Coordinates of C-alpha atoms in Angstrom, one line a residue:
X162 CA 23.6 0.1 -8.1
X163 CA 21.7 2.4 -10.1
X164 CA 22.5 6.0 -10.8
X165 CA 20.5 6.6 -13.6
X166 CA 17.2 5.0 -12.5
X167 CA 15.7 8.6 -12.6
X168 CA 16.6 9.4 -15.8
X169 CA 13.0 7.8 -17.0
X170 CA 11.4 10.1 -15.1
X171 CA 13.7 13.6 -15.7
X172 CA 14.8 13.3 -18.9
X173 CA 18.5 14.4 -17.2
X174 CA 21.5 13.2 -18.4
X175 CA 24.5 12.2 -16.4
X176 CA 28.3 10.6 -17.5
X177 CA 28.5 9.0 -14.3
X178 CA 27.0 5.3 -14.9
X179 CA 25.4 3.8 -17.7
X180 CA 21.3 3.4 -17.8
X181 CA 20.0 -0.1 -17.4
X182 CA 17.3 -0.9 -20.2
X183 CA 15.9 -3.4 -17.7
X184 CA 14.2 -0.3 -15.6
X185 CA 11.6 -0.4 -18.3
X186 CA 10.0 -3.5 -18.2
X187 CA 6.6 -5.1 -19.5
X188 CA 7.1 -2.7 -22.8
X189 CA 5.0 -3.1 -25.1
X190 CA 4.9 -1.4 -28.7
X191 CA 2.4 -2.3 -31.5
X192 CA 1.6 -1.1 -34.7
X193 CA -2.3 -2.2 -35.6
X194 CA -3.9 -1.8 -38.7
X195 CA -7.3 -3.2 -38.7
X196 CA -11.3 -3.0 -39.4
X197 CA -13.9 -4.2 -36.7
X198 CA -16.3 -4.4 -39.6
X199 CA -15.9 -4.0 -43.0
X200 CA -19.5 -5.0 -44.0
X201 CA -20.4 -1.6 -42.8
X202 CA -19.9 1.1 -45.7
X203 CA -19.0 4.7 -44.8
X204 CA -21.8 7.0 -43.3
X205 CA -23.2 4.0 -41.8
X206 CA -23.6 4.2 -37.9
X207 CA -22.2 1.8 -35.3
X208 CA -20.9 1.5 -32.1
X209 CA -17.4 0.3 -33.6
X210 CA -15.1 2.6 -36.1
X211 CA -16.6 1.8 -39.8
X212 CA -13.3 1.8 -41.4
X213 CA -10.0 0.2 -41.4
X214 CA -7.3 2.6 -39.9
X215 CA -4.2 2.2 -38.0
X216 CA -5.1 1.7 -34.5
X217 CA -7.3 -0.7 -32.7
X218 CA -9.3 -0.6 -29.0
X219 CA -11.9 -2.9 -26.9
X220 CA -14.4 -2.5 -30.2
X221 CA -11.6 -4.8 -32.4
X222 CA -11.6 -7.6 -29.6
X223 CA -15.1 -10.4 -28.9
X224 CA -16.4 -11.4 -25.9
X225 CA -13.4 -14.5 -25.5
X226 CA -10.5 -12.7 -25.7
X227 CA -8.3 -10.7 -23.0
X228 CA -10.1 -12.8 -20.3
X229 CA -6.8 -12.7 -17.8
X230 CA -6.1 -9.3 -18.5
X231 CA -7.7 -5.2 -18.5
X232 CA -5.8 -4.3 -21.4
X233 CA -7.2 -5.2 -25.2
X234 CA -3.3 -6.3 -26.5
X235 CA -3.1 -3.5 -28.8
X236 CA -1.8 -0.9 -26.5
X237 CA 1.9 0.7 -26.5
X238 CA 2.9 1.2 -22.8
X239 CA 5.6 0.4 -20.7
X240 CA 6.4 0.5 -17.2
X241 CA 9.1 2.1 -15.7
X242 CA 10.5 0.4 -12.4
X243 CA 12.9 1.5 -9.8
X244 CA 13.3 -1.2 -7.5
X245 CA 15.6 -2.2 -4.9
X246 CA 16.4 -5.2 -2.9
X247 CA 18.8 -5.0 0.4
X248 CA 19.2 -6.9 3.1
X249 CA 17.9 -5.1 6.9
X250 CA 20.4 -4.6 9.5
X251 CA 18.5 -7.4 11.3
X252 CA 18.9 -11.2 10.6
X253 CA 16.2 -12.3 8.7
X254 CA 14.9 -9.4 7.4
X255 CA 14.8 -8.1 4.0
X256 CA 13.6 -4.5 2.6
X257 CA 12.6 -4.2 -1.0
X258 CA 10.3 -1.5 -2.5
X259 CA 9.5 -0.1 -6.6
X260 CA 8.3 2.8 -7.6
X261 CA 6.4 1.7 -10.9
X262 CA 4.4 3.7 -13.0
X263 CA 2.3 2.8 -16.3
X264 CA 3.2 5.0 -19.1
X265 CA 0.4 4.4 -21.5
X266 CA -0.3 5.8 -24.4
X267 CA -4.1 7.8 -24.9
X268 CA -6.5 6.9 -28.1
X269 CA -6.4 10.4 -29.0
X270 CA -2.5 10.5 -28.7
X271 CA -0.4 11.5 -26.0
X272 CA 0.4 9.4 -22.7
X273 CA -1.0 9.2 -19.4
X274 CA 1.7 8.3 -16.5
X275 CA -0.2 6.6 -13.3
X276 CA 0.8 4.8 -10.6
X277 CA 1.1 1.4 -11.2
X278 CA 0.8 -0.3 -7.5
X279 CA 4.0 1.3 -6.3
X280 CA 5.5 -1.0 -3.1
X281 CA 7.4 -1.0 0.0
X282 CA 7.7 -4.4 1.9
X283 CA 9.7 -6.1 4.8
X284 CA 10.1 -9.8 4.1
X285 CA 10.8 -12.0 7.4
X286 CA 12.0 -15.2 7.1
X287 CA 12.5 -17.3 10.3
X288 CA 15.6 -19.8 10.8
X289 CA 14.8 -23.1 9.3
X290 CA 11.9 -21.5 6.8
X291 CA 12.7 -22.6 2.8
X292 CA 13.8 -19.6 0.7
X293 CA 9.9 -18.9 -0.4
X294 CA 8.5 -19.2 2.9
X295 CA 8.4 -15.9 5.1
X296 CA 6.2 -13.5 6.5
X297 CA 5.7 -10.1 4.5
X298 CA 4.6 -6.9 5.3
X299 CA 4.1 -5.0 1.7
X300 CA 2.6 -1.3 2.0
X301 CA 1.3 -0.2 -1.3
X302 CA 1.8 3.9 -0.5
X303 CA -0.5 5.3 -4.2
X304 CA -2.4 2.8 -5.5
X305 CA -3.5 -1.0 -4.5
X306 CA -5.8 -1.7 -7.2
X307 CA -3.3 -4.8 -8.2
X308 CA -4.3 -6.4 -4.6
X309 CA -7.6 -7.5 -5.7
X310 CA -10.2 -10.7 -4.7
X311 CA -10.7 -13.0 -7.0
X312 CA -8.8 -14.9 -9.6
X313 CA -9.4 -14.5 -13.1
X314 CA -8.7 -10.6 -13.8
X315 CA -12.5 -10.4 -15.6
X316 CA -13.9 -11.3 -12.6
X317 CA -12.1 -10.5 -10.0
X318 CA -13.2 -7.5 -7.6
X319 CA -11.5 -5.4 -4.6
X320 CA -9.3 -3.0 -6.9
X321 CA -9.5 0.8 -7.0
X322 CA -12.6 0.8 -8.5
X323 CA -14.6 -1.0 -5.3
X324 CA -14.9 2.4 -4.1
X325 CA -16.7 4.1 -7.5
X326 CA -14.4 6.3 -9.6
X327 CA -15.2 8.8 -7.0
X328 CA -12.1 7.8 -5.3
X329 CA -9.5 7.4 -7.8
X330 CA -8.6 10.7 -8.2
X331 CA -7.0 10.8 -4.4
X332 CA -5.7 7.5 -5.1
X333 CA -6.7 4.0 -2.9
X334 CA -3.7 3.0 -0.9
X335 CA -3.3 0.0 0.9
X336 CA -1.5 -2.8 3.0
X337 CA -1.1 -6.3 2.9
X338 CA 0.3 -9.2 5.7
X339 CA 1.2 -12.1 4.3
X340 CA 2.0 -15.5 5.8
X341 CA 4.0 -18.0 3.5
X342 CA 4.4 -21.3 4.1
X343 CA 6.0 -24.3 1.4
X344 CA 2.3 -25.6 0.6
X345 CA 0.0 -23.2 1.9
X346 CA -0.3 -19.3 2.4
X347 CA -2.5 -16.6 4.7
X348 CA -2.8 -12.9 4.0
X349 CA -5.0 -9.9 5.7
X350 CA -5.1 -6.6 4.5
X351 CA -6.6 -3.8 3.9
X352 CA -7.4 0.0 1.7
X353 CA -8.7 3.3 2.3
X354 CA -10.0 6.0 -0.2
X355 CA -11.2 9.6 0.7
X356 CA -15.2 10.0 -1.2
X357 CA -17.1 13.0 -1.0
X358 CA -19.9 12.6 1.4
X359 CA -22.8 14.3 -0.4
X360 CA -24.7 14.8 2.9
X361 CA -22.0 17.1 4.7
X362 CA -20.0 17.9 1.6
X363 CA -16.8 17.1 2.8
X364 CA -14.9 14.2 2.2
X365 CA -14.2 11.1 4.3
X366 CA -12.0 8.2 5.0
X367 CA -13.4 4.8 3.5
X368 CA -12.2 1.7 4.3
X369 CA -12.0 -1.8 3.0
X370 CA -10.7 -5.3 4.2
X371 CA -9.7 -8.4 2.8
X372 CA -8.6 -11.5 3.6
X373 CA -7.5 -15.0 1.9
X374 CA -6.0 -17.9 2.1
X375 CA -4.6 -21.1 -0.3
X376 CA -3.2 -24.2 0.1
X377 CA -1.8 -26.8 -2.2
X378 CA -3.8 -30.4 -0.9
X379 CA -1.5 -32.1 -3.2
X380 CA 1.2 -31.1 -5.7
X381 CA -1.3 -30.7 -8.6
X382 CA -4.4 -29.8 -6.4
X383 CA -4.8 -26.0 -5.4
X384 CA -8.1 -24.6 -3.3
X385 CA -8.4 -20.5 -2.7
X386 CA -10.6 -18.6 -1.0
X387 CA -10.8 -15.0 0.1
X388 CA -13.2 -12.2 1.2
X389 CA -13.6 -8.6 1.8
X390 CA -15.3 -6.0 3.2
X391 CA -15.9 -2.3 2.0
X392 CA -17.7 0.7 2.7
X393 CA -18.6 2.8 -0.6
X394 CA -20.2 5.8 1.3
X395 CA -23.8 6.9 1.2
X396 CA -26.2 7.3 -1.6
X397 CA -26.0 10.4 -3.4
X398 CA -29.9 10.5 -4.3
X399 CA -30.4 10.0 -0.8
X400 CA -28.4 12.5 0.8
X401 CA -30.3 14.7 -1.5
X402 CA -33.4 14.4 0.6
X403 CA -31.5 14.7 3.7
X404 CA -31.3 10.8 4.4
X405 CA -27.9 9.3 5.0
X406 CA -28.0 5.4 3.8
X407 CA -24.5 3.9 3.7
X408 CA -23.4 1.9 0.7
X409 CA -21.6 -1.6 1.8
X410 CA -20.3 -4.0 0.1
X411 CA -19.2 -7.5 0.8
X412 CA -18.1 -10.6 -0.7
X413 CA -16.5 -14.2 -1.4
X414 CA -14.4 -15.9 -4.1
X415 CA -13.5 -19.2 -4.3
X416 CA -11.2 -21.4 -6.9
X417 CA -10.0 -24.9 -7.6
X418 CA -7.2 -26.3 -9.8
X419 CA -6.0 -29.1 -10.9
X420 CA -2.6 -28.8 -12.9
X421 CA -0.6 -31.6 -14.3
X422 CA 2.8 -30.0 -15.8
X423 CA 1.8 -26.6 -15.4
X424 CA 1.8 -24.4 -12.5
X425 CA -0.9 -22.7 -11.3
X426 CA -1.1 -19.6 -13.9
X427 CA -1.9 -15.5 -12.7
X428 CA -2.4 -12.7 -14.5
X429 CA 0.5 -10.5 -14.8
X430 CA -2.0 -7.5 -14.3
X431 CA -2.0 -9.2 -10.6
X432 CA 1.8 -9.5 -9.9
X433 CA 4.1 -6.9 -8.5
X434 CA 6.7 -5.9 -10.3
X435 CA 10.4 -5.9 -10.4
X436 CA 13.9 -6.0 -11.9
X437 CA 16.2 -7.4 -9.8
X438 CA 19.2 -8.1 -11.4
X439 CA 19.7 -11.3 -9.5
X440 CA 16.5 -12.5 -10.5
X441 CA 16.0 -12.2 -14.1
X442 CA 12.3 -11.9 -15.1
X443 CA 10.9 -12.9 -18.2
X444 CA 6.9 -11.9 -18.9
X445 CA 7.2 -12.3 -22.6
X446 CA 9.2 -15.3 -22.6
X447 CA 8.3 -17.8 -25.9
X448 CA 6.4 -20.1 -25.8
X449 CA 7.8 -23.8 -24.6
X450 CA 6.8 -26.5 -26.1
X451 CA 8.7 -29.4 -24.0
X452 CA 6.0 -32.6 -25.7
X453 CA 3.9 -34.8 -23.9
X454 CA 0.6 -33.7 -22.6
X455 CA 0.5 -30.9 -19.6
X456 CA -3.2 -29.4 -18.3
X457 CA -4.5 -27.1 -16.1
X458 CA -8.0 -27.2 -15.0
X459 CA -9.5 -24.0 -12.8
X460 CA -13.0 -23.9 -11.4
X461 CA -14.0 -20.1 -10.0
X462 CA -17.1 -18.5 -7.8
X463 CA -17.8 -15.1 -6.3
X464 CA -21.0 -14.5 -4.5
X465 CA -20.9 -10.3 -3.7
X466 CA -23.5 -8.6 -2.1
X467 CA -24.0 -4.4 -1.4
X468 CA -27.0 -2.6 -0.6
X469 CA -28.4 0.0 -2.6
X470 CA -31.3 2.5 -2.6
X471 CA -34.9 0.7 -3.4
X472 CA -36.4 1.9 -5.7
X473 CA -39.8 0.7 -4.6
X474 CA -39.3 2.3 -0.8
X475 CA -39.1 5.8 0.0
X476 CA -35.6 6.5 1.2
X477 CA -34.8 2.6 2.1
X478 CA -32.0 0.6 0.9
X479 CA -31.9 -3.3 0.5
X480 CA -29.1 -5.6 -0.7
X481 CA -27.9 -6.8 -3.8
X482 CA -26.5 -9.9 -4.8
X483 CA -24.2 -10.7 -7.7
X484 CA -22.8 -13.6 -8.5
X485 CA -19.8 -15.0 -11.0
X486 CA -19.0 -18.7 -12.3
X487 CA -15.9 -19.1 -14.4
X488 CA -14.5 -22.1 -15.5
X489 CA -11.0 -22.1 -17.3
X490 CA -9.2 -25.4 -19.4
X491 CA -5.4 -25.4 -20.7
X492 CA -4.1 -28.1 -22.5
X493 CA -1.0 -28.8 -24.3
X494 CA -0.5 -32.0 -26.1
X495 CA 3.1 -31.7 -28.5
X496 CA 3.1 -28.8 -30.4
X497 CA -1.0 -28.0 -29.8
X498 CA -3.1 -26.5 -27.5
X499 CA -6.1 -26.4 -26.4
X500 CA -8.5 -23.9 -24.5
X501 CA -12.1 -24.3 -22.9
X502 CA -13.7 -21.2 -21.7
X503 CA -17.0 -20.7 -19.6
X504 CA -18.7 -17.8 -18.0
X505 CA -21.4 -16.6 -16.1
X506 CA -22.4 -12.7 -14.3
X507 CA -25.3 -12.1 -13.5
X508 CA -26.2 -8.2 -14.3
X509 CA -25.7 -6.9 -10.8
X510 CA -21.9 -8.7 -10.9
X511 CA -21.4 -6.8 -14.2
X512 CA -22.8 -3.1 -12.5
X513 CA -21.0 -4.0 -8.9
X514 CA -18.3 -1.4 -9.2
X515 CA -20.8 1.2 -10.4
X516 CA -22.7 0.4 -8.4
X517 CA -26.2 -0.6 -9.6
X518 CA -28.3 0.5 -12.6
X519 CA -28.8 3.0 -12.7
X520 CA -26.2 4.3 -9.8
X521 CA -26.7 3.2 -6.6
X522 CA -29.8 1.9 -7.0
X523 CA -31.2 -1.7 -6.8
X524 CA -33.5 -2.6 -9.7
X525 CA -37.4 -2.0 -9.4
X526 CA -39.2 -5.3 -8.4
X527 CA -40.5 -6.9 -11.7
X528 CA -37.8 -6.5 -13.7
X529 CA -36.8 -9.1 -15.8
X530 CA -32.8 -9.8 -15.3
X531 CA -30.8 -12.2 -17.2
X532 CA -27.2 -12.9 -16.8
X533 CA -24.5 -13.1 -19.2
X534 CA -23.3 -16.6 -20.3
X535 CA -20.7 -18.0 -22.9
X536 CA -18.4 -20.7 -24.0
X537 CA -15.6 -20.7 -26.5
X538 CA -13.0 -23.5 -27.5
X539 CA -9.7 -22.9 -29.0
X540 CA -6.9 -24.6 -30.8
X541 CA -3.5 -23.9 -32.1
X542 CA -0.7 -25.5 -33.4
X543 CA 2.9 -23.8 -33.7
X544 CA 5.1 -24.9 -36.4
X545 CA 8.4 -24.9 -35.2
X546 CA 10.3 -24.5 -38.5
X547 CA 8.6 -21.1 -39.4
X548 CA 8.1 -19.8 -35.8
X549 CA 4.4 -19.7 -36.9
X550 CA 1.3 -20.6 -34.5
X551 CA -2.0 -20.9 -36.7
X552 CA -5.0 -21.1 -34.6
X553 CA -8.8 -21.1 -34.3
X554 CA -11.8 -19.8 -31.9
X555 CA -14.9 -20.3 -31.8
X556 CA -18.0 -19.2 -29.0
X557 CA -21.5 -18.2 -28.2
X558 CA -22.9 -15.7 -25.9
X559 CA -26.1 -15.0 -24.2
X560 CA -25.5 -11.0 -23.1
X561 CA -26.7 -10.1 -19.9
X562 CA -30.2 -8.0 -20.3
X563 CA -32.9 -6.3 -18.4
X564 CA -36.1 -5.3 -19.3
X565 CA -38.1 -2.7 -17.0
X566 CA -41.5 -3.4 -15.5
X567 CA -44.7 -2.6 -17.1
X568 CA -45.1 0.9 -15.2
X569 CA -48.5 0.8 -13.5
X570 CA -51.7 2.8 -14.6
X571 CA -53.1 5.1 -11.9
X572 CA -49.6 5.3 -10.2
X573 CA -46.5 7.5 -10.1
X574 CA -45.5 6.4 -13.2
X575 CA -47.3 6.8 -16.6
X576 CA -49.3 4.6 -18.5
X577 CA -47.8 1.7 -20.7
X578 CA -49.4 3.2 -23.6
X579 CA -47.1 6.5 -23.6
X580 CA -43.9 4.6 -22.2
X581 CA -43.7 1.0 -22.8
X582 CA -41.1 -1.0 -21.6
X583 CA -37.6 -2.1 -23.7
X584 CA -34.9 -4.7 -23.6
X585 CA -31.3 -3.0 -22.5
X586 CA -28.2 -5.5 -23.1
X587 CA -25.7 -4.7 -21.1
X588 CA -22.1 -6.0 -22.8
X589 CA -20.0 -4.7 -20.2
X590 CA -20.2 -1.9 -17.1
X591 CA -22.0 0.6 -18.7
X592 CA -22.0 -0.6 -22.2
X593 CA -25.4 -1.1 -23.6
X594 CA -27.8 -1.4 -26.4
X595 CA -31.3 -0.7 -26.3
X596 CA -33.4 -2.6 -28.4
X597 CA -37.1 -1.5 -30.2
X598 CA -39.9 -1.7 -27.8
X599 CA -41.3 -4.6 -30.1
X600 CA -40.1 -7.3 -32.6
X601 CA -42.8 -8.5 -34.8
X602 CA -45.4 -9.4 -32.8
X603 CA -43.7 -9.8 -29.5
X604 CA -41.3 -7.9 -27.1
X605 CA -37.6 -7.6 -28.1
X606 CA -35.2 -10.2 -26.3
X607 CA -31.6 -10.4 -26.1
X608 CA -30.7 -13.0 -28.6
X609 CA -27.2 -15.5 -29.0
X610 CA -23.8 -13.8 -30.3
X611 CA -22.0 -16.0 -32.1
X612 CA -18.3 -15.4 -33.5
X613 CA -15.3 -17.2 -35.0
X614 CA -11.7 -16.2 -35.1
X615 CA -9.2 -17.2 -37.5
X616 CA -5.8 -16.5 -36.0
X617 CA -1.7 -16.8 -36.8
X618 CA 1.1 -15.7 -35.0
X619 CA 4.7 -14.9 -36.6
X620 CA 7.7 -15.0 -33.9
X621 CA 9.9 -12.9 -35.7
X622 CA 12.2 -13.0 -32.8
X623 CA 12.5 -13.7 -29.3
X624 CA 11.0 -9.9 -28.8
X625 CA 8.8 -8.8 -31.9
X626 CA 6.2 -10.9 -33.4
X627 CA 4.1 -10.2 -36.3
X628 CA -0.4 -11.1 -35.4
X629 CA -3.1 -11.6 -37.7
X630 CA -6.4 -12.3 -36.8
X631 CA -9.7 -12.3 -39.0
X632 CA -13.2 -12.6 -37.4
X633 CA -16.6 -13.2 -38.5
X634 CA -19.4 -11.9 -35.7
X635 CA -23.2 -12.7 -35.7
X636 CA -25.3 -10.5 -33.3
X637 CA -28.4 -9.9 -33.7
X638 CA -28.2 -7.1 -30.7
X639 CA -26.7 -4.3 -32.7
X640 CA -28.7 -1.3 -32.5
X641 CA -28.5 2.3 -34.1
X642 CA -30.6 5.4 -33.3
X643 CA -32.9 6.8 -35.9
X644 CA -35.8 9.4 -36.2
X645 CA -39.0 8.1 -36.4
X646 CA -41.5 9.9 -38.8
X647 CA -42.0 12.3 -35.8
X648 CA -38.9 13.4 -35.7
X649 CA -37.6 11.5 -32.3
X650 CA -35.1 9.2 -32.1
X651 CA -35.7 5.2 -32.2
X652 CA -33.8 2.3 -31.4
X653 CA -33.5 0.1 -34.6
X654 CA -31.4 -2.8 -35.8
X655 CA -28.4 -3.1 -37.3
X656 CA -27.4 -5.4 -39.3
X657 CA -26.1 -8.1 -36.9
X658 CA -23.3 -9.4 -39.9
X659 CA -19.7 -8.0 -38.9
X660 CA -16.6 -9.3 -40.4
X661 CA -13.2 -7.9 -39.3
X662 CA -9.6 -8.2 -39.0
X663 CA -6.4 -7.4 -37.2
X664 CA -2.9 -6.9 -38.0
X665 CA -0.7 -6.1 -35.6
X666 CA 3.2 -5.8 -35.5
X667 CA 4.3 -5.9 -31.6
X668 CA 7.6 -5.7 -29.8
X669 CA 7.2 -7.4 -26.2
X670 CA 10.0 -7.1 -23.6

């Protein structure tokens, strides 16, 4: 069909057959100029990039945003699929497969090319069943980290990374059986990843199962559920001191909707991809405002749980729970829409691919924990004679933290008066900021974030649209390092004002 599909890949040419431009597909090109804080003069220390310059990351986004999605929106990539669709030599049976990989592009230039959940699958379907219904087998040969658990990409869990990023360098392949009926559907599968085992020093098969199921109650009434199991290998600290202690981890996630007008919505960072030419595929369609009022309401849960080494007991483990609440509203009413956003991890949820803080351990008993929580609302409204979507967000969040226990006098660990103890806030995996030991007269806590973003949207055309976006940020969590008048280095605050903008020209197709 294709004889050029390679030339992505080779750079050859050939006179044979025209390439198809449809091989690349999820492109996305944008130019960013932008300032996560201009408030902060040059010199000045902070986590983000001081200045405004071409080029934007994670650090020009808040806590709201890309909540369905890994990437920040300001990437270039593309993906380049080969995919074929023919029909088996048995009635029934159908045989697709893609070879897709992510070409994106590096913050210090260049471009990394991965695997981007590559597939080969056998699609049954039995005399009688509707065109959707069948029974799949899909075999994901690289990489399965888009078969995940879990709904809304922020929270969902199973990918590559289930097995620590000690396993992505071999690559986590996997497999996935899937029942499909016209209201409900039934999958098992499962991954495996080669770890080192630090106690033998050699490395060894893990594996990993998952299961789930869905069913539509009524036509705008969804439930889902699924699980999984994995093994994440042994503790390094452990196997250290000659002990082997297995890391496993298990889990549940859970999710209702109720849709009116819509359908149930996924992240495209969970779908498998394709260009068929009989099926054209849109994932940058614009929007469609068809009037009237159409909603979506989603209600989400995970409860994980691995164990880890305790701290407290001499080469024991114990288990770890973590736990996620999400809550999701769409509305369109006309011409406007409407979001709701809630969220809740607690700390361990945040550290479960890690796993732990510090790695693969649990925390010491007497630690205080607290989880991370926010809301944020939205509205826009697109005015169809411009092609123009002016919009507005606003939210509040309550970062998860820990503070360590008050070491004990007389014990292992030194006195209070030498150490202390400090707040950490933990923004995301491995992502913190460690407050002063004291504020005034009391300990430092983790305080509110509160932000507001002022946003319009262009459509230029059906493929390139011109973004603007100007924020205003209050956290009072901001720290710095700074010498103290002995010469070591101290946590202090920053100043917790940061306004900032984005402008970003994108070509989606």
């Amino acid at each position: 069909m294709k004889t050029l599909q390679t030339l992505a890949l080779t750079g050859l040419t050939a006179l044979s057959a025209p390439a198809w431009a449809g091989d690349f597909v999820d492109t996305r090109l944008s130019f960013v100029f932008a300032d996560d804080n201009v408030l902060a003069g040059a010199g000045e220390t902070t986590p983000n990039s001081p200045n405004a310059r071409f080029g934007a990351g994670n650090q020009n986004t808040q806590f709201y945003d890309n909540f369905n999605t890994k990437f920040s929106g300001f990437e270039s990539l593309s993906n380049v699929v080969l995919y074929k669709r023919m029909p088996a030599f048995f009635e029934g049976l159908t045989t697709e497969a893609a070879l897709t990989l992510l070409v994106l592009e590096r913050p210090s230039g260049g471009v990394d090319i991965l695997d981007n959940s590559s597939y080969v699958r056998l699609n049954y379907q039995p005399p009688g069943w509707g065109e959707k219904e069948g029974i799949s087998l899909t075999g994901f040969p690289v990489s399965a980290d888009r078969f995940r658990l879990g709904y809304a990409y922020r929270i969902s869990w199973g990918g590559s990374p289930i097995f620590t990023n000690r396993a992505t360098a071999a690559g986590v392949p996997g497999a996935k059986l899937q029942l499909t009926r016209d209201r409900w559907y039934a999958y098992l599968g499962g991954k495996t990843a080669l770890v080192l085992n630090d106690l033998i020093l050699e490395q060894e098969t893990l594996y990993g199962v998952m299961a789930g199921a869905g069913w539509d109650i009524l036509e705008t009434l969804r439930v889902e559920a699924g699980g999984g199991y994995f093994q994440k290998g042994i503790v390094p600290g452990l196997a250290n001191q000659s002990i082997e202690a297995g890391v496993n981890a298990a889990g549940v996630s859970g999710q209702v909707v109720y849709h009116v007008g819509v359908p149930v919505g996924t992240s495209v960072d969970f779908r498998l991809y394709k260009n068929d030419p009989e099926i054209y595929q849109r994932f940058f369609a614009p929007e469609q405002y068809p009037g009237g009022l159409s909603y979506s309401l989603s209600l989400e849960g995970s409860y994980l749980t691995q164990t880890l080494q305790d701290p407290d007991k001499f080469g024991a483990t114990k288990p770890q729970g973590a736990v996620a609440l999400a809550f999701q509203g769409r509305a369109k009413l006309n011409r406007f829409r409407f979001n709701a956003l809630a969220l809740v991890r607690s700390l361990s949820f945040i550290q479960f691919d890690v796993p732990g803080f510090p790695p693969f351990q649990d925390f010491p008993t007497g630690t205080v924990l607290k989880p991370e929580v926010f809301g944020a609302l939205g509205v826009d409204y697109n005015i169809a004679s411009l092609h123009l979507t002016p919009g507005f967000i606003f939210g509040a969040q309550q970062p998860a933290s820990f503070r360590s226990p008050v070491p004990l006098v007389g014990g292992s660990n030194p006195p209070p008066a030498l150490t202390g103890t400090r707040t950490v806030v933990v923004r995301d995996a491995n992502q913190l900021s460690i407050l002063p030991s004291t504020c005034g007269s009391g300990d430092c806590e983790a305080e509110l974030i509160w932000s507001a973003k002022a946003t319009f949207r262009w459509d230029l055309s059906e493929t390139v649209a011109a973004v603007g976006e100007v924020y205003y940020t209050y956290d009072t969590n901001r720290t710095t390092f700074e010498d103290d008048v002995t010469g070591i280095a101290q946590p202090n605050f920053e100043k917790p004002h940061a306004l900032g903008f984005n402008t970003l020209l994108q070509a989606r197709f």
